[in-house]
mmCIF file of C-alpha atoms in Angstrom:
data_model
loop_
_atom_site.group_PDB
_atom_site.id
_atom_site.type_symbol
_atom_site.label_atom_id
_atom_site.label_comp_id
_atom_site.label_asym_id
_atom_site.label_seq_id
_atom_site.Cartn_x
_atom_site.Cartn_y
_atom_site.Cartn_z
ATOM 1 C CA MET A 1 9.057 16.680 -25.479
ATOM 2 C CA ARG A 2 12.765 16.258 -26.214
ATOM 3 C CA LYS A 3 13.603 13.034 -28.019
ATOM 4 C CA VAL A 4 16.181 10.748 -26.459
ATOM 5 C CA THR A 5 17.987 7.673 -27.702
ATOM 6 C CA LEU A 6 17.791 4.319 -25.956
ATOM 7 C CA SER A 7 19.831 1.260 -26.733
ATOM 8 C CA SER A 8 17.945 -1.808 -27.901
ATOM 9 C CA ASN A 9 18.920 -3.496 -24.621
ATOM 10 C CA TYR A 10 17.248 -0.890 -22.394
ATOM 11 C CA LEU A 11 14.253 -0.449 -24.684
ATOM 12 C CA GLY A 12 13.717 -4.198 -24.619
ATOM 13 C CA ARG A 13 13.959 -4.278 -20.804
ATOM 14 C CA ILE A 14 11.439 -1.444 -20.487
ATOM 15 C CA ILE A 15 8.999 -3.165 -22.849
ATOM 16 C CA GLN A 16 9.394 -6.389 -20.870
ATOM 17 C CA VAL A 17 8.635 -4.613 -17.575
ATOM 18 C CA PHE A 18 5.546 -2.902 -19.007
ATOM 19 C CA ASN A 19 4.294 -6.174 -20.489
ATOM 20 C CA ASP A 20 4.890 -8.078 -17.244
ATOM 21 C CA LYS A 21 2.926 -5.481 -15.304
ATOM 22 C CA HIS A 22 0.196 -5.152 -17.939
ATOM 23 C CA TRP A 23 0.844 -1.446 -18.368
ATOM 24 C CA ASN A 24 -0.237 0.118 -21.638
ATOM 25 C CA ILE A 25 2.398 0.821 -24.261
ATOM 26 C CA ALA A 26 1.389 3.622 -26.646
ATOM 27 C CA ASP A 27 4.353 4.503 -28.841
ATOM 28 C CA GLU A 28 2.525 7.198 -30.778
ATOM 29 C CA ASP A 29 1.466 9.132 -27.700
ATOM 30 C CA ASP A 30 4.265 11.300 -26.298
ATOM 31 C CA ALA A 31 2.218 11.944 -23.154
ATOM 32 C CA SER A 32 1.785 8.263 -22.351
ATOM 33 C CA LEU A 33 3.365 6.692 -19.306
ATOM 34 C CA PHE A 34 5.511 4.493 -21.551
ATOM 35 C CA SER A 35 6.847 7.418 -23.594
ATOM 36 C CA ARG A 36 7.611 9.529 -20.535
ATOM 37 C CA TYR A 37 9.277 6.603 -18.784
ATOM 38 C CA CYS A 38 11.503 5.909 -21.799
ATOM 39 C CA GLU A 39 12.357 9.591 -22.011
ATOM 40 C CA ARG A 40 13.425 9.724 -18.367
ATOM 41 C CA ILE A 41 15.532 6.587 -18.678
ATOM 42 C CA GLY A 42 17.135 8.160 -21.742
ATOM 43 C CA TYR A 43 18.085 11.257 -19.750
ATOM 44 C CA LEU A 44 20.373 9.150 -17.580
ATOM 45 C CA LYS A 45 23.922 8.844 -18.883
ATOM 46 C CA GLU A 46 25.236 6.227 -16.453
ATOM 47 C CA ASN A 47 24.061 2.660 -16.892
ATOM 48 C CA ASP A 48 24.110 2.016 -13.128
ATOM 49 C CA LYS A 49 21.433 4.700 -12.663
ATOM 50 C CA LYS A 50 19.348 3.204 -15.451
ATOM 51 C CA ASP A 51 19.729 -0.222 -13.852
ATOM 52 C CA LEU A 52 18.694 1.168 -10.459
ATOM 53 C CA ILE A 53 15.469 2.660 -11.818
ATOM 54 C CA LEU A 54 14.645 -0.444 -13.832
ATOM 55 C CA GLY A 55 15.262 -2.620 -10.779
ATOM 56 C CA LEU A 56 12.944 -0.471 -8.673
ATOM 57 C CA THR A 57 10.331 -0.602 -11.417
ATOM 58 C CA GLU A 58 10.522 -4.394 -11.633
ATOM 59 C CA ARG A 59 9.806 -4.590 -7.898
ATOM 60 C CA TYR A 60 7.219 -1.819 -8.051
ATOM 61 C CA LEU A 61 3.623 -2.574 -7.101
ATOM 62 C CA TRP A 62 0.725 -0.537 -8.446
ATOM 63 C CA ILE A 63 -2.751 -1.464 -7.239
ATOM 64 C CA GLN A 64 -5.462 0.483 -9.034
ATOM 65 C CA ASP A 65 -8.843 1.394 -7.645
ATOM 66 C CA ASN A 66 -10.793 -1.350 -9.414
ATOM 67 C CA ALA A 67 -8.641 -3.993 -7.688
ATOM 68 C CA TYR A 68 -9.127 -2.655 -4.147
ATOM 69 C CA ILE A 69 -12.165 -4.756 -3.309
ATOM 70 C CA GLU A 70 -10.563 -8.045 -4.405
ATOM 71 C CA HIS A 71 -7.485 -7.395 -2.267
ATOM 72 C CA LEU A 72 -9.721 -6.428 0.649
ATOM 73 C CA ILE A 73 -11.716 -9.650 0.332
ATOM 74 C CA SER A 74 -8.518 -11.716 0.244
ATOM 75 C CA ALA A 75 -7.201 -10.000 3.381
ATOM 76 C CA LEU A 76 -10.538 -10.527 5.149
ATOM 77 C CA GLU A 77 -10.561 -14.210 4.223
ATOM 78 C CA ARG A 78 -7.165 -14.576 5.893
ATOM 79 C CA PHE A 79 -8.557 -12.748 8.892
ATOM 80 C CA VAL A 80 -11.657 -14.912 9.406
ATOM 81 C CA ASP A 81 -9.706 -18.119 8.686
ATOM 82 C CA SER A 82 -7.063 -17.370 11.309
ATOM 83 C CA GLU A 83 -7.075 -19.548 14.409
ATOM 84 C CA GLU A 84 -5.778 -16.541 16.346
ATOM 85 C CA VAL A 85 -8.982 -14.557 15.746
ATOM 86 C CA ASN A 86 -11.932 -15.044 18.101
ATOM 87 C CA LEU A 87 -15.140 -14.121 16.282
ATOM 88 C CA ASN A 88 -17.572 -16.298 18.199
ATOM 89 C CA ASN A 89 -20.931 -14.656 17.435
ATOM 90 C CA ARG A 90 -19.261 -11.266 17.513
ATOM 91 C CA GLY A 91 -19.977 -8.336 15.269
ATOM 92 C CA ILE A 92 -17.052 -6.781 13.390
ATOM 93 C CA CYS A 93 -16.807 -3.018 13.694
ATOM 94 C CA VAL A 94 -14.709 -1.223 11.092
ATOM 95 C CA LEU A 95 -12.782 2.012 11.521
ATOM 96 C CA PRO A 96 -10.196 3.693 9.265
ATOM 97 C CA LEU A 97 -6.655 3.552 10.656
ATOM 98 C CA VAL A 98 -5.580 7.186 10.828
ATOM 99 C CA ASP A 99 -2.815 9.122 12.537
ATOM 100 C CA PRO A 100 -4.509 11.306 15.211
ATOM 101 C CA GLN A 101 -3.051 14.388 13.537
ATOM 102 C CA ASN A 102 -4.804 13.504 10.281
ATOM 103 C CA LYS A 103 -8.307 12.859 11.594
ATOM 104 C CA GLY A 104 -10.926 14.351 9.333
ATOM 105 C CA LYS A 105 -8.512 14.755 6.439
ATOM 106 C CA PRO A 106 -9.035 12.863 3.150
ATOM 107 C CA LYS A 107 -6.999 9.690 3.696
ATOM 108 C CA SER A 108 -7.094 6.474 1.707
ATOM 109 C CA SER A 109 -8.051 4.400 4.767
ATOM 110 C CA TYR A 110 -11.525 5.981 4.629
ATOM 111 C CA SER A 111 -11.940 4.602 1.124
ATOM 112 C CA VAL A 112 -11.034 1.102 2.311
ATOM 113 C CA ALA A 113 -13.545 1.354 5.155
ATOM 114 C CA TYR A 114 -16.226 2.427 2.679
ATOM 115 C CA ASP A 115 -15.557 -0.747 0.651
ATOM 116 C CA PHE A 116 -16.967 -2.818 3.520
ATOM 117 C CA ASN A 117 -20.376 -1.768 2.181
ATOM 118 C CA ASN A 118 -19.618 -3.456 -1.138
ATOM 119 C CA VAL A 119 -22.135 -6.147 -2.056
ATOM 120 C CA LYS A 120 -19.305 -8.532 -2.948
ATOM 121 C CA LEU A 121 -18.614 -9.085 0.753
ATOM 122 C CA ARG A 122 -22.172 -10.257 1.340
ATOM 123 C CA TYR A 123 -21.967 -12.782 -1.489
ATOM 124 C CA ASN A 124 -18.542 -14.120 -0.601
ATOM 125 C CA ARG A 125 -18.698 -17.718 0.657
ATOM 126 C CA LYS A 126 -16.400 -17.082 3.632
ATOM 127 C CA LEU A 127 -17.590 -13.607 4.576
ATOM 128 C CA ALA A 128 -21.351 -13.797 4.079
ATOM 129 C CA ASN A 129 -22.074 -14.957 7.632
ATOM 130 C CA TYR A 130 -20.201 -12.126 9.329
ATOM 131 C CA ARG A 131 -21.685 -8.768 10.320
ATOM 132 C CA PHE A 132 -19.554 -5.755 9.352
ATOM 133 C CA GLU A 133 -20.465 -2.340 10.719
ATOM 134 C CA VAL A 134 -18.527 0.723 9.583
ATOM 135 C CA LEU A 135 -18.375 3.151 12.496
ATOM 136 C CA SER A 136 -19.114 6.753 11.629
ATOM 137 C CA ASN A 137 -16.733 8.146 14.243
ATOM 138 C CA GLU A 138 -14.418 7.124 17.066
ATOM 139 C CA ASN A 139 -16.956 8.072 19.716
ATOM 140 C CA ASP A 140 -18.761 4.823 18.923
ATOM 141 C CA VAL A 141 -15.693 2.713 19.733
ATOM 142 C CA VAL A 142 -16.083 2.760 23.513
ATOM 143 C CA GLN A 143 -19.685 1.561 23.436
ATOM 144 C CA LYS A 144 -19.299 -0.939 20.600
ATOM 145 C CA ILE A 145 -16.084 -2.567 21.782
ATOM 146 C CA ASN A 146 -15.954 -2.098 25.560
ATOM 147 C CA TYR A 147 -19.614 -2.728 26.338
ATOM 148 C CA GLU A 148 -20.888 -4.849 23.442
ATOM 149 C CA ASN A 149 -19.769 -8.203 22.052
ATOM 150 C CA ASN A 150 -17.835 -6.840 19.064
ATOM 151 C CA VAL A 151 -14.305 -6.732 17.737
ATOM 152 C CA LEU A 152 -12.682 -3.722 16.082
ATOM 153 C CA VAL A 153 -10.951 -3.892 12.709
ATOM 154 C CA LEU A 154 -8.728 -0.941 11.809
ATOM 155 C CA VAL A 155 -8.258 -0.730 8.044
ATOM 156 C CA ASP A 156 -5.782 0.861 5.665
ATOM 157 C CA ASP A 157 -4.681 0.289 2.114
ATOM 158 C CA PHE A 158 -0.922 0.351 2.683
ATOM 159 C CA ILE A 159 1.238 -0.145 5.768
ATOM 160 C CA GLY A 160 4.815 0.932 5.116
ATOM 161 C CA THR A 161 7.212 1.446 7.996
ATOM 162 C CA GLY A 162 4.269 1.222 10.397
ATOM 163 C CA GLU A 163 5.154 4.495 12.122
ATOM 164 C CA THR A 164 1.890 6.228 11.247
ATOM 165 C CA ALA A 165 -0.127 3.062 11.872
ATOM 166 C CA VAL A 166 1.340 2.682 15.363
ATOM 167 C CA LYS A 167 0.286 6.246 16.234
ATOM 168 C CA GLY A 168 -3.254 5.519 15.137
ATOM 169 C CA ILE A 169 -3.379 2.219 17.014
ATOM 170 C CA ASN A 170 -2.063 3.760 20.225
ATOM 171 C CA ASP A 171 -4.773 6.400 19.975
ATOM 172 C CA ILE A 172 -7.422 3.658 19.769
ATOM 173 C CA LEU A 173 -5.797 1.667 22.585
ATOM 174 C CA SER A 174 -6.402 4.635 24.875
ATOM 175 C CA LYS A 175 -10.147 4.033 24.365
ATOM 176 C CA VAL A 176 -10.395 0.225 24.218
ATOM 177 C CA ALA A 177 -9.966 -1.839 27.371
ATOM 178 C CA ASP A 178 -9.050 -5.146 25.706
ATOM 179 C CA ARG A 179 -6.438 -4.981 22.951
ATOM 180 C CA ASN A 180 -7.233 -8.589 22.038
ATOM 181 C CA ARG A 181 -10.388 -7.263 20.395
ATOM 182 C CA ILE A 182 -8.417 -5.060 17.991
ATOM 183 C CA TYR A 183 -7.110 -6.197 14.600
ATOM 184 C CA VAL A 184 -5.602 -4.470 11.573
ATOM 185 C CA ILE A 185 -6.532 -5.237 7.967
ATOM 186 C CA ALA A 186 -4.428 -3.888 5.089
ATOM 187 C CA LEU A 187 -4.389 -4.494 1.371
ATOM 188 C CA VAL A 188 -0.584 -4.275 1.263
ATOM 189 C CA ALA A 189 1.925 -4.266 4.110
ATOM 190 C CA GLN A 190 5.673 -4.261 4.404
ATOM 191 C CA ASN A 191 7.272 -6.736 6.785
ATOM 192 C CA VAL A 192 8.778 -3.932 8.848
ATOM 193 C CA GLY A 193 5.327 -2.395 9.349
ATOM 194 C CA ILE A 194 3.844 -5.748 10.329
ATOM 195 C CA GLU A 195 6.554 -6.179 12.963
ATOM 196 C CA ALA A 196 5.905 -2.683 14.343
ATOM 197 C CA ILE A 197 2.171 -3.349 14.710
ATOM 198 C CA GLU A 198 2.586 -6.819 16.189
ATOM 199 C CA SER A 199 5.031 -5.408 18.749
ATOM 200 C CA LEU A 200 1.944 -3.713 20.242
ATOM 201 C CA GLY A 201 0.240 -7.069 20.651
ATOM 202 C CA ILE A 202 -2.060 -6.377 17.668
ATOM 203 C CA ARG A 203 -2.536 -8.909 14.883
ATOM 204 C CA ILE A 204 -2.440 -7.668 11.280
ATOM 205 C CA TYR A 205 -3.735 -9.388 8.148
ATOM 206 C CA ALA A 206 -2.756 -8.249 4.648
ATOM 207 C CA ASP A 207 -3.313 -9.647 1.198
ATOM 208 C CA VAL A 208 0.099 -8.630 -0.155
ATOM 209 C CA ILE A 209 3.195 -8.665 2.052
ATOM 210 C CA ARG A 210 6.241 -6.837 0.752
ATOM 211 C CA PHE A 211 9.880 -6.290 1.559
ATOM 212 C CA LYS A 212 11.369 -2.817 1.406
ATOM 213 C CA GLY A 213 12.294 -1.904 -2.137
ATOM 214 C CA ILE A 214 15.868 -0.882 -1.357
ATOM 215 C CA SER A 215 16.989 -1.824 2.149
ATOM 216 C CA ASP A 216 15.713 -5.410 2.074
ATOM 217 C CA TYR A 217 16.822 -5.923 -1.506
ATOM 218 C CA TYR A 218 20.375 -4.911 -0.583
ATOM 219 C CA LYS A 219 20.140 -6.177 2.997
ATOM 220 C CA ASP A 220 23.617 -7.722 2.914
ATOM 221 C CA GLU A 221 25.118 -4.621 1.322
ATOM 222 C CA GLU A 222 24.067 -1.719 3.523
ATOM 223 C CA LEU A 223 26.563 0.669 1.967
ATOM 224 C CA LEU A 224 25.151 -0.101 -1.470
ATOM 225 C CA ALA A 225 21.598 0.351 -0.183
ATOM 226 C CA GLU A 226 22.426 3.743 1.334
ATOM 227 C CA ASN A 227 24.149 4.796 -1.865
ATOM 228 C CA ALA A 228 21.122 3.707 -3.896
ATOM 229 C CA ARG A 229 18.860 5.884 -1.742
ATOM 230 C CA LYS A 230 21.149 8.888 -2.063
ATOM 231 C CA VAL A 231 21.562 8.482 -5.800
ATOM 232 C CA PHE A 232 17.806 8.167 -6.235
ATOM 233 C CA ALA A 233 16.834 11.037 -3.946
ATOM 234 C CA SER A 234 19.430 13.513 -5.195
ATOM 235 C CA ASN A 235 19.622 12.678 -8.892
ATOM 236 C CA LEU A 236 16.631 10.665 -9.999
ATOM 237 C CA SER A 237 13.487 11.455 -8.023
ATOM 238 C CA ASP A 238 12.780 14.725 -9.837
ATOM 239 C CA LYS A 239 13.209 13.007 -13.194
ATOM 240 C CA PHE A 240 10.809 10.227 -12.287
ATOM 241 C CA ALA A 241 7.829 12.235 -11.099
ATOM 242 C CA VAL A 242 5.616 10.258 -13.454
ATOM 243 C CA TYR A 243 2.091 11.107 -12.374
ATOM 244 C CA SER A 244 -0.871 8.772 -12.474
ATOM 245 C CA ARG A 245 -3.888 10.479 -10.899
ATOM 246 C CA GLU A 246 -2.887 11.743 -7.447
ATOM 247 C CA LYS A 247 0.194 9.600 -6.879
ATOM 248 C CA MET A 248 3.707 9.565 -8.287
ATOM 249 C CA ILE A 249 5.291 6.349 -9.420
ATOM 250 C CA PHE A 250 8.539 7.465 -7.822
ATOM 251 C CA SER A 251 9.230 10.175 -5.278
ATOM 252 C CA SER A 252 12.025 11.166 -2.941
ATOM 253 C CA GLN A 253 9.820 10.047 -0.034
ATOM 254 C CA ALA A 254 9.619 6.585 -1.559
ATOM 255 C CA ALA A 255 13.400 6.522 -1.732
ATOM 256 C CA THR A 256 13.614 7.481 1.926
ATOM 257 C CA ASN A 257 11.018 5.018 3.193
ATOM 258 C CA ASP A 258 11.614 2.274 0.614
ATOM 259 C CA ASP A 259 7.906 2.364 -0.175
ATOM 260 C CA ILE A 260 7.928 0.731 -3.584
ATOM 261 C CA ALA A 261 4.163 0.480 -3.692
ATOM 262 C CA THR A 262 1.420 2.798 -4.820
ATOM 263 C CA LEU A 263 -2.293 2.390 -4.388
ATOM 264 C CA ILE A 264 -4.637 4.425 -6.509
ATOM 265 C CA GLN A 265 -8.230 5.095 -5.558
ATOM 266 C CA ASN A 266 -11.056 7.199 -6.946
ATOM 267 C CA GLU A 267 -13.017 8.383 -3.951
ATOM 268 C CA ILE A 268 -10.309 9.747 -1.687
ATOM 269 C CA SER A 269 -6.719 10.743 -2.311
ATOM 270 C CA GLY A 270 -4.104 10.807 0.405
ATOM 271 C CA ASN A 271 -0.544 9.838 1.189
ATOM 272 C CA THR A 272 0.015 6.228 2.130
ATOM 273 C CA GLN A 273 2.248 5.396 5.074
#
């Protein structure tokens, strides 16, 4: 690995970011995330590019697999506490939220649905009295929702722009007679995705609600936001393909969609949208 030089200012900022996010710093390991991140910052000659990447990193969210269940429980607590949710003696059926074109493919929403079997839900004070049933396939939806006294919860780990989520919801709406029985649960959701889902008349509950990493941050400076995307996508994304399991910390897709969030899981890998 080629050695690069960083000023004390930028090295200090990087250390501060890693400490704030509780990421490991291993100076003696050239293959560590910290070493590779410092190297990639050092490649950049212009300070404005370094500042852009550091700013994105400061706003970057990384939820690892061992934190999934706690975020799911928090989102479910919001769901059952909501006055807009009618759960009067109703069972709660669970189905992964998937784009119709991706049915049967390994997507992270399946992992979230599987977590409804976790014993922690049964011992949670707010959730213990509710019946959760993970549906094995969509063919069960018609019977369970249209003809039985149940509600349907569509689950995903991350809702970004909401485009993919809306496709999946519309597919389910073609099977369910009463959309008031459908809800969406997400671990993390961007405001723009929440608005897209709620425009369908569907309520969504998420533990973490985020703004877009670029557009919303520079919302009063659209030209600057567009320039930031272009600079990132054309000059920086290839240099910041810092892998952690299946996902990249930064990618050109993230620059396009402003998805400054990554969720890592063990059981199933898939792109978040």
